[in-house]
Coordinates of C-alpha atoms in Angstrom, one line a residue:
M1 CA 127.3 97.9 100.6
R2 CA 124.1 97.2 98.8
D3 CA 122.1 98.1 101.9
L4 CA 124.0 101.3 102.3
I5 CA 123.3 102.3 98.7
I6 CA 119.6 101.6 99.0
E7 CA 119.3 103.4 102.3
K8 CA 121.1 106.4 100.7
L9 CA 118.7 106.4 97.7
Y10 CA 115.8 106.4 100.2
E11 CA 117.2 109.4 102.0
I12 CA 117.7 111.3 98.8
T13 CA 114.2 110.5 97.4
K14 CA 112.2 110.7 100.6
K15 CA 111.7 114.5 100.8
P16 CA 110.7 115.0 97.1
Y17 CA 108.3 112.0 97.4
Q18 CA 106.7 113.5 100.5
K19 CA 106.3 116.9 99.0
Y20 CA 105.3 116.1 95.4
F21 CA 103.6 112.7 95.4
K22 CA 102.0 112.2 98.8
K23 CA 98.6 113.8 99.2
G24 CA 96.9 114.7 102.5
V25 CA 98.2 116.0 105.7
A26 CA 100.6 114.7 108.3
W27 CA 99.0 112.9 111.3
E28 CA 98.9 114.9 114.5
V29 CA 99.8 112.0 116.8
T30 CA 103.0 111.0 118.5
P31 CA 104.4 107.5 119.4
S32 CA 103.9 108.3 123.1
E33 CA 100.2 109.0 122.4
L34 CA 99.8 105.9 120.4
I35 CA 101.1 103.6 123.2
R36 CA 98.3 104.9 125.3
Y37 CA 95.7 103.3 123.0
D38 CA 94.2 100.0 123.9
Q39 CA 96.9 97.3 123.8
E40 CA 95.0 95.3 121.2
S41 CA 94.6 98.4 118.9
L42 CA 96.5 99.1 115.7
G43 CA 97.5 102.5 117.2
F44 CA 99.2 100.8 120.2
H45 CA 101.0 98.4 117.9
L46 CA 102.2 101.3 115.7
G47 CA 103.5 103.1 118.7
C48 CA 105.4 100.0 119.9
F49 CA 106.8 99.6 116.4
L50 CA 108.0 103.2 116.3
L51 CA 109.5 103.0 119.8
K52 CA 111.1 99.6 119.2
Y53 CA 113.1 100.9 116.2
N54 CA 113.5 104.4 117.6
F55 CA 111.6 105.8 114.5
E56 CA 110.0 109.2 114.2
M57 CA 106.6 109.6 112.4
Q58 CA 107.4 110.6 108.9
P59 CA 104.9 113.3 107.8
K60 CA 102.6 112.0 105.1
L61 CA 104.4 108.6 105.2
E62 CA 102.6 107.2 108.2
D63 CA 100.8 104.5 106.1
H64 CA 104.2 102.9 105.4
D65 CA 104.7 102.1 109.1
I66 CA 101.1 100.9 109.4
I67 CA 101.7 98.4 106.6
H68 CA 104.8 97.2 108.5
V69 CA 102.7 96.6 111.6
L70 CA 99.7 95.0 109.8
T71 CA 101.9 92.6 107.8
D72 CA 104.4 92.0 110.6
T73 CA 107.3 93.1 108.3
Q74 CA 110.7 93.8 109.8
V75 CA 112.9 96.8 108.7
A76 CA 115.9 95.2 107.0
V77 CA 116.4 96.4 103.5
T78 CA 115.2 93.1 102.0
D79 CA 112.1 93.2 104.2
E80 CA 111.4 96.7 102.9
I81 CA 111.7 95.5 99.3
G82 CA 109.5 92.5 100.2
M83 CA 106.9 94.9 101.6
Q84 CA 106.8 96.7 98.3
Y85 CA 106.2 93.4 96.5
F86 CA 103.3 92.8 99.0
L87 CA 101.9 96.2 98.1
L88 CA 102.3 95.5 94.3
G89 CA 100.4 92.2 94.8
N90 CA 97.8 94.2 96.8
G91 CA 97.1 96.5 93.8
K92 CA 99.2 99.5 94.6
R93 CA 100.8 101.2 91.6
S94 CA 103.2 104.1 91.9
L95 CA 106.5 105.2 90.3
Y96 CA 108.2 104.9 93.7
L97 CA 107.0 101.4 94.2
Y98 CA 108.3 100.3 90.8
M99 CA 111.6 102.0 91.4
V100 CA 112.1 100.2 94.8
I101 CA 111.1 96.9 93.2
A102 CA 113.4 97.3 90.2
I103 CA 116.4 98.4 92.2
G104 CA 115.7 95.9 95.0
T105 CA 115.4 93.0 92.5
L106 CA 118.6 94.1 90.7
F107 CA 120.5 94.3 94.0
Y108 CA 119.1 91.2 95.7
P109 CA 118.4 88.6 93.0
T110 CA 119.0 85.8 95.6
Q111 CA 115.9 87.1 97.5
M112 CA 113.5 86.5 94.6
K113 CA 111.8 83.6 96.4
H114 CA 111.1 85.9 99.4
F115 CA 109.9 88.7 97.1
V116 CA 107.5 86.3 95.2
K117 CA 106.1 85.0 98.5
Q118 CA 105.4 88.6 99.6
Y119 CA 103.7 89.4 96.3
A120 CA 101.5 86.3 96.8
R121 CA 100.6 87.5 100.3
G122 CA 99.6 90.8 98.9
K123 CA 97.5 89.1 96.2
T124 CA 95.6 87.1 98.8
A125 CA 95.0 90.1 101.1
H126 CA 92.0 92.3 100.5
R127 CA 92.9 95.7 99.1
L128 CA 94.2 97.8 101.9
H129 CA 97.0 99.9 100.6
D130 CA 94.7 103.0 100.1
L131 CA 92.8 102.9 103.3
D132 CA 92.6 105.9 105.7
F133 CA 94.5 104.2 108.4
L134 CA 94.3 107.2 110.8
K135 CA 90.6 106.3 111.2
L136 CA 91.5 102.7 112.0
L137 CA 94.0 103.3 114.8
T138 CA 91.5 102.3 117.5
F139 CA 90.5 99.0 115.8
P140 CA 92.0 95.7 117.2
I141 CA 94.9 94.7 115.0
T142 CA 93.8 91.0 115.0
T143 CA 90.4 92.1 113.6
L144 CA 92.0 94.1 110.9
R145 CA 94.3 91.3 109.9
V146 CA 91.4 88.8 109.7
T147 CA 89.2 91.3 107.9
F148 CA 91.8 92.1 105.3
N149 CA 93.0 88.4 105.1
I150 CA 96.6 89.3 105.9
K151 CA 98.4 86.0 106.4

């Protein structure tokens, strides 16, 4: 039931967040184009991630999926909340992030150990939450993980 409530909250808040809070433009690339990138590239791994979960590219929210790929984070609700803890540790500050962390912590207090671990991972990683990932799609994913100290 908790997962359902959180997923519903996401669906309700996604459109206003995209429209009013996310700057920039949507990427002009599809998952089928991404999987044509070199197999070691971030773009290829993003395409595989999107196809594996049957996800569509969300306009102006592409960075979210990139963070999933770079941090090797799964898509369960507690993993999503953990990823927000990673981003908090990495220096990201936003109303949306605080909202997810507050609600996630309230709904999943037994996952606090996991959340703290993700926060620590974000702290040890070099700042990456505000990069222009579109420009990094051709870079090898292992190089990016080493460069940004993503454990």
